[in-house]
mmCIF file of N, CA, C and O and ligand atoms in Angstrom:
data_model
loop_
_atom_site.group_PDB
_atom_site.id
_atom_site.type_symbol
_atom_site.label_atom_id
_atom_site.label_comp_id
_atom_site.label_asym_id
_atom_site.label_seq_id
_atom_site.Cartn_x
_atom_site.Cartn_y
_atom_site.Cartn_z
ATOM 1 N N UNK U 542 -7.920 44.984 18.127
ATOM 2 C CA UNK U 542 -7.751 45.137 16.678
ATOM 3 C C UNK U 542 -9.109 45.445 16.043
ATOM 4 O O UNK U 542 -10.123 44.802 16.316
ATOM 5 N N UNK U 543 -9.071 46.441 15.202
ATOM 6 C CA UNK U 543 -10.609 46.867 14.628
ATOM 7 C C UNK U 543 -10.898 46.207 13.342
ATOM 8 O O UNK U 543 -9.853 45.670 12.975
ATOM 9 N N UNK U 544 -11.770 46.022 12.557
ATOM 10 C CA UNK U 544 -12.360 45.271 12.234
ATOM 11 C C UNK U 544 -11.679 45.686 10.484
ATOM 12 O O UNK U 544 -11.872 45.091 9.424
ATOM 13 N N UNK U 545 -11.084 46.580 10.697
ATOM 14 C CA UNK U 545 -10.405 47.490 9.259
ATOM 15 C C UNK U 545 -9.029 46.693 9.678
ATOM 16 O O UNK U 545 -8.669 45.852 8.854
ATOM 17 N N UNK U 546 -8.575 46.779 10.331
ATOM 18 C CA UNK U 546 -7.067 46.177 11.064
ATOM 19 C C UNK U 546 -7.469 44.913 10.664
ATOM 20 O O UNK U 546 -6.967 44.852 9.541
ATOM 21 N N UNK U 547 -8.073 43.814 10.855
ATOM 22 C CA UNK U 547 -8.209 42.909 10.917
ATOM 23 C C UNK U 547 -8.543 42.305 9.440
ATOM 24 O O UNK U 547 -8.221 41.123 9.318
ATOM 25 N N UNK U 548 -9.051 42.830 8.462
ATOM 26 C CA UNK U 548 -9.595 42.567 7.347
ATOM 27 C C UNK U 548 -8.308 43.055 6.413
ATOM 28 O O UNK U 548 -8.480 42.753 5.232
ATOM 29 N N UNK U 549 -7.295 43.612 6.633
ATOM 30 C CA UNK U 549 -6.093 44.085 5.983
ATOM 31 C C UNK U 549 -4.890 43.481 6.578
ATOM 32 O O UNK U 549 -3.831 43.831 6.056
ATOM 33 N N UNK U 550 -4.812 42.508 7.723
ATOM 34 C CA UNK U 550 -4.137 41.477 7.671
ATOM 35 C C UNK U 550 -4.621 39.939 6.934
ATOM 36 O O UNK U 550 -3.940 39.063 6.400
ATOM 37 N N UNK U 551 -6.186 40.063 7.186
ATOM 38 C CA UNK U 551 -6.420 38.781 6.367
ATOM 39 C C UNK U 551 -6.042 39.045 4.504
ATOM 40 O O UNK U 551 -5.813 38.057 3.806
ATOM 41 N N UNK U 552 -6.029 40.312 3.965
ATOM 42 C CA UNK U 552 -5.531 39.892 3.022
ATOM 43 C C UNK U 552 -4.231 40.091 2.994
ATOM 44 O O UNK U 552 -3.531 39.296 2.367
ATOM 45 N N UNK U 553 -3.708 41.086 3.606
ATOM 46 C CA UNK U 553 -2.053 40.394 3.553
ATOM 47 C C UNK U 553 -2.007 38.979 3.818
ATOM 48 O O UNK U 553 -1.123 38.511 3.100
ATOM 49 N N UNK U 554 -2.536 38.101 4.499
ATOM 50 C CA UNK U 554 -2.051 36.532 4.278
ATOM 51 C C UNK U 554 -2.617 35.797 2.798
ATOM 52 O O UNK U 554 -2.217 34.700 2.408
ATOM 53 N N UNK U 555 -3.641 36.659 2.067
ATOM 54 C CA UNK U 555 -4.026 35.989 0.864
ATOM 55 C C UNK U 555 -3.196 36.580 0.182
ATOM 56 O O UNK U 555 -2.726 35.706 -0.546
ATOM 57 N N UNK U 556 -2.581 37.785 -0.106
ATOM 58 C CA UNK U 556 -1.716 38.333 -0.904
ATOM 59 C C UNK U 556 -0.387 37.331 -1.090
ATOM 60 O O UNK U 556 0.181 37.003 -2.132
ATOM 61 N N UNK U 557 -0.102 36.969 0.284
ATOM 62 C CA UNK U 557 1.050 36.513 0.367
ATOM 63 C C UNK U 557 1.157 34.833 -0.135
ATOM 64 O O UNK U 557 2.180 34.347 -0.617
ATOM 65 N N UNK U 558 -0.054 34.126 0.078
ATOM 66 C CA UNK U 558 -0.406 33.106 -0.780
ATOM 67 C C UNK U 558 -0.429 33.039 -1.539
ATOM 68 O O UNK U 558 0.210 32.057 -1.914
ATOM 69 N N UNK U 559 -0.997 33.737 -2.524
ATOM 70 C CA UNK U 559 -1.635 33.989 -4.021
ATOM 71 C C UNK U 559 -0.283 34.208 -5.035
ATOM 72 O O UNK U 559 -0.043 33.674 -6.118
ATOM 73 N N UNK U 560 0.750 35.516 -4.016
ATOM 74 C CA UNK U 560 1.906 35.778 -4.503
ATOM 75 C C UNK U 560 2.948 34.434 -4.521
ATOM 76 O O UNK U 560 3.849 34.430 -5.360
ATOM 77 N N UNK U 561 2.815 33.345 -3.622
ATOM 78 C CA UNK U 561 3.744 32.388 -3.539
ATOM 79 C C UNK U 561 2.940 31.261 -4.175
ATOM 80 O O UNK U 561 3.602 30.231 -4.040
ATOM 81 N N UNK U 562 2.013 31.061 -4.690
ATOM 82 C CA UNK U 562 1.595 30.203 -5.759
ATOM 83 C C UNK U 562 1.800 30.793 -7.242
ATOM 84 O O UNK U 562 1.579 30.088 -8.227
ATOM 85 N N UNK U 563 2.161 31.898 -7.327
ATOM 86 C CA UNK U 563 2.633 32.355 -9.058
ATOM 87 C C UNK U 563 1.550 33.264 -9.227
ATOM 88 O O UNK U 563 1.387 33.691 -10.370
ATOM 89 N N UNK U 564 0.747 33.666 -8.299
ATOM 90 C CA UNK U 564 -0.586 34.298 -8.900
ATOM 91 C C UNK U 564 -0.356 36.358 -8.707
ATOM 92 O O UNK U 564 -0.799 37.046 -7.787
ATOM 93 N N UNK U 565 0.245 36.705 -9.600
ATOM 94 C CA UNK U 565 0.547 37.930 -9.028
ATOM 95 C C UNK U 565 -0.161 38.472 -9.628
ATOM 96 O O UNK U 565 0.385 39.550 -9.863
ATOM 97 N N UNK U 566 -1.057 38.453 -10.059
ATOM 98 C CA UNK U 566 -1.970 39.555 -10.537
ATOM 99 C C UNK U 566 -3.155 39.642 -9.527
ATOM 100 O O UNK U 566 -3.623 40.770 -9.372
ATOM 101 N N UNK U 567 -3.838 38.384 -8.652
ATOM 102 C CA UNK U 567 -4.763 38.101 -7.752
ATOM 103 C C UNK U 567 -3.806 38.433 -6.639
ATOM 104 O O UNK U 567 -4.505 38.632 -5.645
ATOM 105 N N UNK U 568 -2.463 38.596 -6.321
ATOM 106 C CA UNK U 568 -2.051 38.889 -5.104
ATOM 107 C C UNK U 568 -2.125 40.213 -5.662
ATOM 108 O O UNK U 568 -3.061 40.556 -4.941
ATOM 109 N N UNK U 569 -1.854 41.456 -6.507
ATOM 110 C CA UNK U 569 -1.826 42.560 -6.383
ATOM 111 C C UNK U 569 -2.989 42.964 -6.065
ATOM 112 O O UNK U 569 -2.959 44.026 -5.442
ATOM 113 N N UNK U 570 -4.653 42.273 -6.357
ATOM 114 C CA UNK U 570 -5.883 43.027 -6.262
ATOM 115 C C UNK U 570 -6.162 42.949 -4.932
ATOM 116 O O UNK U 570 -7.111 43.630 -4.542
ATOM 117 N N UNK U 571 -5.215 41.891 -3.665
ATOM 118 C CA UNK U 571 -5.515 41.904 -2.761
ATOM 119 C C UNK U 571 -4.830 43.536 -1.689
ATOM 120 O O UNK U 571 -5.174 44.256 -0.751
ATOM 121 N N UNK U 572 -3.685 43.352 -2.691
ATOM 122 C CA UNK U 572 -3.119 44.923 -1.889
ATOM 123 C C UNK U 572 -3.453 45.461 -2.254
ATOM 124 O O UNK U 572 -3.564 46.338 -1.397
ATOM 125 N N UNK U 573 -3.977 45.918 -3.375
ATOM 126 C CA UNK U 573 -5.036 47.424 -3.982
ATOM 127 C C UNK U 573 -5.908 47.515 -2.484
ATOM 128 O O UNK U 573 -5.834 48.468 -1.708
ATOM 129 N N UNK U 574 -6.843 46.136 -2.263
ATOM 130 C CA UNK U 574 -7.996 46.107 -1.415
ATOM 131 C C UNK U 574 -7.600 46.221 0.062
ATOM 132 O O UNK U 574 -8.394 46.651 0.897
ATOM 133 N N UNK U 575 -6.469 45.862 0.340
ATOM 134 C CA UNK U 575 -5.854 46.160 1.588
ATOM 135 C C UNK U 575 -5.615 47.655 1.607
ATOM 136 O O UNK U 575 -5.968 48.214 2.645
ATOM 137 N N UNK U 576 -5.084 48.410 0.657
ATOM 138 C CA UNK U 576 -4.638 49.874 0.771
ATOM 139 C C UNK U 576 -6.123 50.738 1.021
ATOM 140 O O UNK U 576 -6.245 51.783 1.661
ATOM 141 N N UNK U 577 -7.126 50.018 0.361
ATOM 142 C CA UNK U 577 -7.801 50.608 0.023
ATOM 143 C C UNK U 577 -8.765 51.389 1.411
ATOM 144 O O UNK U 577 -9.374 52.433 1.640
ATOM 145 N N UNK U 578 -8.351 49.885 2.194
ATOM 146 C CA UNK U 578 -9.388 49.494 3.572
ATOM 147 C C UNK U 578 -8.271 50.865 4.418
ATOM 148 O O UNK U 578 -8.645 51.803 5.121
ATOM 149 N N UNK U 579 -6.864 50.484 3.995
ATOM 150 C CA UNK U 579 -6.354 51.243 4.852
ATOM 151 C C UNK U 579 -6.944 53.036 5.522
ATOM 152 O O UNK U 579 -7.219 53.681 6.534
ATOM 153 N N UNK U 580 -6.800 53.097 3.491
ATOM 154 C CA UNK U 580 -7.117 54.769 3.955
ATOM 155 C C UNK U 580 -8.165 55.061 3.685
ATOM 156 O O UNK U 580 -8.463 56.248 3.559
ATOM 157 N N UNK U 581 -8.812 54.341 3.557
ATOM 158 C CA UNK U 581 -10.476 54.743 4.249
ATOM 159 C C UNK U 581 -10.515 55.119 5.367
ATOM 160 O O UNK U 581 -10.607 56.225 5.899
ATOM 161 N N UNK U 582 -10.422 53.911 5.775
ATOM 162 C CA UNK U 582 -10.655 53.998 7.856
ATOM 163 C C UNK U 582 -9.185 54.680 7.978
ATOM 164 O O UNK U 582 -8.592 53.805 8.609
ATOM 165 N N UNK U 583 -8.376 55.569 7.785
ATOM 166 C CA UNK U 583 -7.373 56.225 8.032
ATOM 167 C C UNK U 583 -6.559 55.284 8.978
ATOM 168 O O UNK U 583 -6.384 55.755 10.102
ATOM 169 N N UNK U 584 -6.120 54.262 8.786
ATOM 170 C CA UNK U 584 -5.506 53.599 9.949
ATOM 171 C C UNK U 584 -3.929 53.252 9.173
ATOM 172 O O UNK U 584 -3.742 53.478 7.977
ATOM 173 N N UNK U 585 -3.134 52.815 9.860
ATOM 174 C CA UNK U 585 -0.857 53.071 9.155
ATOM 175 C C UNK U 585 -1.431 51.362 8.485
ATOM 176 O O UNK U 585 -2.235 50.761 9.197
ATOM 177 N N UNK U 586 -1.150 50.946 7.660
ATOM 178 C CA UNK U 586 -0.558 49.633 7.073
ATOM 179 C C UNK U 586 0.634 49.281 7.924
ATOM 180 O O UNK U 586 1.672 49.939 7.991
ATOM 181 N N UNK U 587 0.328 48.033 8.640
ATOM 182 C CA UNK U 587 1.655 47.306 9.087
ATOM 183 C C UNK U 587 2.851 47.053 8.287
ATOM 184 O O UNK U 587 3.076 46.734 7.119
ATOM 185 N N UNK U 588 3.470 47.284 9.231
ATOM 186 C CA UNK U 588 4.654 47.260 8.798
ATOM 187 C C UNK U 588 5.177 46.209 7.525
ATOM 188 O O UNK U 588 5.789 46.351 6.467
ATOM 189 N N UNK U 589 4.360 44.714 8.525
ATOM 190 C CA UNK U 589 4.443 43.802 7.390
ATOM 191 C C UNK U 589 4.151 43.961 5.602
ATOM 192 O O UNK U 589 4.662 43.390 4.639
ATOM 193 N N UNK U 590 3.468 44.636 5.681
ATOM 194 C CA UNK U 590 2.627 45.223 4.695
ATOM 195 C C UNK U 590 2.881 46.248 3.828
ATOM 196 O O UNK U 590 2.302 46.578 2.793
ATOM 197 N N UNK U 591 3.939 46.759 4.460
ATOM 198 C CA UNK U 591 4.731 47.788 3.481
ATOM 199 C C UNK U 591 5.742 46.847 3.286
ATOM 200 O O UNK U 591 5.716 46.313 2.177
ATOM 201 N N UNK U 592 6.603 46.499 4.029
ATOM 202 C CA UNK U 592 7.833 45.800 3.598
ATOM 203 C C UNK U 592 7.492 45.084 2.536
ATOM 204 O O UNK U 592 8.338 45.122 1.643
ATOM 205 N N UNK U 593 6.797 44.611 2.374
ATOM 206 C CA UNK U 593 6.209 43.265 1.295
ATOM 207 C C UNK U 593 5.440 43.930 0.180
ATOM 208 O O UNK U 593 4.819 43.111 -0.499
ATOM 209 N N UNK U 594 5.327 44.992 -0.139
ATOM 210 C CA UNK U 594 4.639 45.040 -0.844
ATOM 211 C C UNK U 594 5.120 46.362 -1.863
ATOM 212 O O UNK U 594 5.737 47.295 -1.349
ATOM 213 N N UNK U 595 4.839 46.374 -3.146
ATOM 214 C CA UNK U 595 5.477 47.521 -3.982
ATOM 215 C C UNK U 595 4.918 48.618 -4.486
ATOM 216 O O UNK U 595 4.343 48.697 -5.572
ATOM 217 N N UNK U 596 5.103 49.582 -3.598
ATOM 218 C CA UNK U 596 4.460 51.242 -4.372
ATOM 219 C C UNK U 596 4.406 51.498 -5.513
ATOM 220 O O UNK U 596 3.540 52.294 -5.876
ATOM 221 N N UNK U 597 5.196 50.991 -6.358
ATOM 222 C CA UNK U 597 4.974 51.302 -7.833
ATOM 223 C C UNK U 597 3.731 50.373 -8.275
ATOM 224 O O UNK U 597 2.648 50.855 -8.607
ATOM 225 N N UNK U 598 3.957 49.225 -8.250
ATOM 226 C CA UNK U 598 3.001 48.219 -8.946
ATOM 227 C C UNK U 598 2.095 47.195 -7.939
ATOM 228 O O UNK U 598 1.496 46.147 -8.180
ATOM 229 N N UNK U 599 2.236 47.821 -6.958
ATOM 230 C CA UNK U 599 1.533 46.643 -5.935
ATOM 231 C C UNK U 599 1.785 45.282 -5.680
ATOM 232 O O UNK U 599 1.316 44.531 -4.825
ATOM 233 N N UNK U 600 2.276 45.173 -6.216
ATOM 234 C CA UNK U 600 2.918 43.680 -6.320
ATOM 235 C C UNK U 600 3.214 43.684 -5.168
ATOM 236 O O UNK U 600 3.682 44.640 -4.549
ATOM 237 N N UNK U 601 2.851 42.077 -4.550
ATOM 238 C CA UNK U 601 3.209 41.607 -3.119
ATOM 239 C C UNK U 601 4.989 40.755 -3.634
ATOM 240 O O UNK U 601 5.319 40.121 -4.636
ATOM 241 N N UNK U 602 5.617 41.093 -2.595
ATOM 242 C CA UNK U 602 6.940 40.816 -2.661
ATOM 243 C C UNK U 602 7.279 39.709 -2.118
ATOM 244 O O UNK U 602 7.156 39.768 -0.895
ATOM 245 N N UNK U 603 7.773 38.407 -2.616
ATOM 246 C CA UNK U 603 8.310 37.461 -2.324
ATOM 247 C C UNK U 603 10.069 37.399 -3.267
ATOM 248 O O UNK U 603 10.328 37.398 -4.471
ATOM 249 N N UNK U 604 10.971 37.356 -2.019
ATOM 250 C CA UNK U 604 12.577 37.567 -2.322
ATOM 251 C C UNK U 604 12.847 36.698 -3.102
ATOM 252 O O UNK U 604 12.082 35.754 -2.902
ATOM 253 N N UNK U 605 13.218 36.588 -3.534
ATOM 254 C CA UNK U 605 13.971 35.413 -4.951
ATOM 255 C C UNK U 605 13.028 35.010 -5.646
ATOM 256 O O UNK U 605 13.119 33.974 -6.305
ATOM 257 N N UNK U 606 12.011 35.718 -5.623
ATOM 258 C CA UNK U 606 11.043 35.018 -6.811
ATOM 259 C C UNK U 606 10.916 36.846 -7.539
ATOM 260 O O UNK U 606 11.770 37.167 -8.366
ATOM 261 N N UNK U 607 10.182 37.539 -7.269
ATOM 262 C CA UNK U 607 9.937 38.656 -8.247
ATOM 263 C C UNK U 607 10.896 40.237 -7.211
ATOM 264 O O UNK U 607 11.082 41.387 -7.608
ATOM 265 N N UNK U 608 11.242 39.671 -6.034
ATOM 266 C CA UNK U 608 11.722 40.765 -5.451
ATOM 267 C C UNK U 608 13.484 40.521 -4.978
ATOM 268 O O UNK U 608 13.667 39.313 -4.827
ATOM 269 N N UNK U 609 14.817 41.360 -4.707
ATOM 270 C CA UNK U 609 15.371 41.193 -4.640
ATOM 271 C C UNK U 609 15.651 41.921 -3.320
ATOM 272 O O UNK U 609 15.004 42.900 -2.948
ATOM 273 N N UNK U 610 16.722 41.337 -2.600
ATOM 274 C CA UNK U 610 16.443 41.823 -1.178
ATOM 275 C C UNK U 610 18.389 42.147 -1.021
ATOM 276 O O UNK U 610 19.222 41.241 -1.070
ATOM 277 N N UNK U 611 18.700 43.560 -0.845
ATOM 278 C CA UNK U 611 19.924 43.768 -0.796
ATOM 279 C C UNK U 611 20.041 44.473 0.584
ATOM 280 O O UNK U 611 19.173 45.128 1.162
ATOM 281 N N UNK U 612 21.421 44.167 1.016
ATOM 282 C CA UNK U 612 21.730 45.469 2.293
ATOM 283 C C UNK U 612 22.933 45.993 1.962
ATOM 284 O O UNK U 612 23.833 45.276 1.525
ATOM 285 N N UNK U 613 23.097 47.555 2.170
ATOM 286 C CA UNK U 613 23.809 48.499 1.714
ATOM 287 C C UNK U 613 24.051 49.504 2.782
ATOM 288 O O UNK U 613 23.033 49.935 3.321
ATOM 289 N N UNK U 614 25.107 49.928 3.166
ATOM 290 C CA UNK U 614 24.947 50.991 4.054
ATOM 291 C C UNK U 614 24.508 51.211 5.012
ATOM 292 O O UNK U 614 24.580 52.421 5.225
ATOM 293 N N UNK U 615 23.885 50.495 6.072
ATOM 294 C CA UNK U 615 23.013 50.633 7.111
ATOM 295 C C UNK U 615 21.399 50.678 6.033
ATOM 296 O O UNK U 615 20.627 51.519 6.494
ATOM 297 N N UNK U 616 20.985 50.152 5.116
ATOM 298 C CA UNK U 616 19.808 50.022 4.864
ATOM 299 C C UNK U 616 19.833 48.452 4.239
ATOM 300 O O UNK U 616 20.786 47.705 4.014
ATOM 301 N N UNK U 617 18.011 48.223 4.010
ATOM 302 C CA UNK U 617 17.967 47.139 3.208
ATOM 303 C C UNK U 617 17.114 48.043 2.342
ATOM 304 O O UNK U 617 16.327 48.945 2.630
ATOM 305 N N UNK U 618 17.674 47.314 0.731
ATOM 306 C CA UNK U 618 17.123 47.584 -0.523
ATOM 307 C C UNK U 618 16.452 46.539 -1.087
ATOM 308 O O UNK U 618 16.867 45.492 -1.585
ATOM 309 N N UNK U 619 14.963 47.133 -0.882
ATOM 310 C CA UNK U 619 14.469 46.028 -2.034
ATOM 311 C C UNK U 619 13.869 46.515 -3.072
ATOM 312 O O UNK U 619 12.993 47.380 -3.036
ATOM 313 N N UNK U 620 14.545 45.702 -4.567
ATOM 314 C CA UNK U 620 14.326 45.881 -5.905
ATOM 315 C C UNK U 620 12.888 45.087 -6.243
ATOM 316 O O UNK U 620 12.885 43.927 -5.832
ATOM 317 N N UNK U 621 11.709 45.507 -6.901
ATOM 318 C CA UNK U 621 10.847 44.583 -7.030
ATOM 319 C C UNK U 621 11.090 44.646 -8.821
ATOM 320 O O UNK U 621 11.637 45.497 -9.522
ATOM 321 N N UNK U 622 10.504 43.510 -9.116
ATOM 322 C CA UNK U 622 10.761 43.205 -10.660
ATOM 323 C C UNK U 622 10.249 44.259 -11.665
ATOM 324 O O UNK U 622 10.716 44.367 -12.799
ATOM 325 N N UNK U 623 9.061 45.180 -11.072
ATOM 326 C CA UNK U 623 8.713 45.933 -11.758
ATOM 327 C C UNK U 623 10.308 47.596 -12.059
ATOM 328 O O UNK U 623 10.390 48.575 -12.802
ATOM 329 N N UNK U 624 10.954 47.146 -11.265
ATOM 330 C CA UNK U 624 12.336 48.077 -10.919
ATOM 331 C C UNK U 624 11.932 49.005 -10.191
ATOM 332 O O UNK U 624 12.678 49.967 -10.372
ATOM 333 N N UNK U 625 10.734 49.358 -9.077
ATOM 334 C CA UNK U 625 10.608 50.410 -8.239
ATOM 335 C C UNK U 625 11.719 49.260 -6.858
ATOM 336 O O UNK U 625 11.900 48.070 -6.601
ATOM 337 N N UNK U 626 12.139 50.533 -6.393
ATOM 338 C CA UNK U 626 12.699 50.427 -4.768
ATOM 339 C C UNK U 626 12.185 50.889 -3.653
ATOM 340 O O UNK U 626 11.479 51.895 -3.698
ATOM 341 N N UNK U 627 12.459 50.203 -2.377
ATOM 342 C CA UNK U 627 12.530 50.534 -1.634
ATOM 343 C C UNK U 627 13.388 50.878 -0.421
ATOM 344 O O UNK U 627 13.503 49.799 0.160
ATOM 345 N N UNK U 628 13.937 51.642 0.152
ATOM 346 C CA UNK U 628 15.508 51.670 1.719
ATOM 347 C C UNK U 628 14.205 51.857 2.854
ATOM 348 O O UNK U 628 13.196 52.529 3.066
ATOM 349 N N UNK U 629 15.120 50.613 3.465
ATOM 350 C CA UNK U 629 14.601 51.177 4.766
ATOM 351 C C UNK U 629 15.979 50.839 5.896
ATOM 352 O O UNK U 629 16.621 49.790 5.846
ATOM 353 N N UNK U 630 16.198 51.750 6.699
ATOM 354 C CA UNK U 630 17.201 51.699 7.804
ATOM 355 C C UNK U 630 16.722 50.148 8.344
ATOM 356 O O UNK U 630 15.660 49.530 8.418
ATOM 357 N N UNK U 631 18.072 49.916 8.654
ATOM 358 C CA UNK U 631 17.686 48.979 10.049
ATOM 359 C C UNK U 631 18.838 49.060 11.002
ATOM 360 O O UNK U 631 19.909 49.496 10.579
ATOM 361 N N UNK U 632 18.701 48.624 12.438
ATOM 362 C CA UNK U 632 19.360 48.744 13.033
ATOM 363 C C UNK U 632 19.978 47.621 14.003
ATOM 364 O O UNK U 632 19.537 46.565 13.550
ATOM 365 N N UNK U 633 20.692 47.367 14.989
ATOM 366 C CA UNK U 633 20.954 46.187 15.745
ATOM 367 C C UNK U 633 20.015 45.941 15.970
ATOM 368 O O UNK U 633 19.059 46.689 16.174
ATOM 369 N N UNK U 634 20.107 44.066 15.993
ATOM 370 C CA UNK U 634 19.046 43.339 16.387
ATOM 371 C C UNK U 634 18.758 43.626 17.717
ATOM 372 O O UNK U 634 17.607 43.195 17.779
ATOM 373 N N UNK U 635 19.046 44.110 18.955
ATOM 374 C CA UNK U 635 19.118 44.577 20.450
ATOM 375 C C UNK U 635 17.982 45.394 20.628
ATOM 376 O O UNK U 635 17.279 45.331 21.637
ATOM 377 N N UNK U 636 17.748 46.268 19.549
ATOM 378 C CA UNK U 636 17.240 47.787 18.867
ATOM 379 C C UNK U 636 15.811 46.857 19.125
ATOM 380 O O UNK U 636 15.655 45.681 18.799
ATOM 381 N N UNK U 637 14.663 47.899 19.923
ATOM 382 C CA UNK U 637 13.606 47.490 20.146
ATOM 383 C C UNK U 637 13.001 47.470 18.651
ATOM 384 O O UNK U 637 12.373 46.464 18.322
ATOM 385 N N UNK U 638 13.110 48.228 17.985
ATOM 386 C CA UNK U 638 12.600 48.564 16.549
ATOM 387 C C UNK U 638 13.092 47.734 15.385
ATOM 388 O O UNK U 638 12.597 47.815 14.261
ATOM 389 N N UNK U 639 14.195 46.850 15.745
ATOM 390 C CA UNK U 639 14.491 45.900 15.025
ATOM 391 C C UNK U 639 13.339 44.727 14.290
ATOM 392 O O UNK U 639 12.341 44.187 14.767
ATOM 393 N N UNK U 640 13.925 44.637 13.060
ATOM 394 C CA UNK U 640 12.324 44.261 12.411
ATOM 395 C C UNK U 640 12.998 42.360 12.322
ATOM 396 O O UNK U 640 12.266 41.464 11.898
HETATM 397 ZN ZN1 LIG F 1323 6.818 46.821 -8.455
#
């Protein structure tokens, strides 16, 4: 894990703190700073890291508190409070790619 990898999971775990103590404005500056690391050093944001987190407003996503977590169709939808979405497929749990 490189040292860009590694510094963009440590704030995904502060994001995700910050976001589950009520602090969403200090959890969004952590995903600004996570995105930021990302595409610098050109490296994908984990997966974790997209799922959780909102393209429109950055906001780190915690389900029943500011994000809503639906499945529809062979996807899951998540609504974040700011009203941006996200689909993402999923597939049998069997499915190596199963999240
Ligand atoms: Zn949002």
């Amino acid at each position: 894990m490189s040292v860009a990898e590694e510094r963009i999971d440590r704030l995904t775990e502060l994001a995700r703190d910050a976001a589950r103590a009520g602090e969403a404005d200090l959890a969004r500056q952590y995903v600004r700073r996570a995105r930021r690391i990302a595409e610098r050093n050109r490296i994908a944001l984990p997966r974790r890291f997209k799922r959780f987190t909102c393209d429109r407003c950055d906001a780190y996503l915690v389900p029943g508190r500011n994000a809503r977590v639906r499945t529809r169709d062979g996807h899951v939808v998540v609504t974040c409070g700011c009203g941006g979405h996200a689909r993402y497929p999923y597939r049998r749990p069997d499915s190596d790619d199963a999240v």
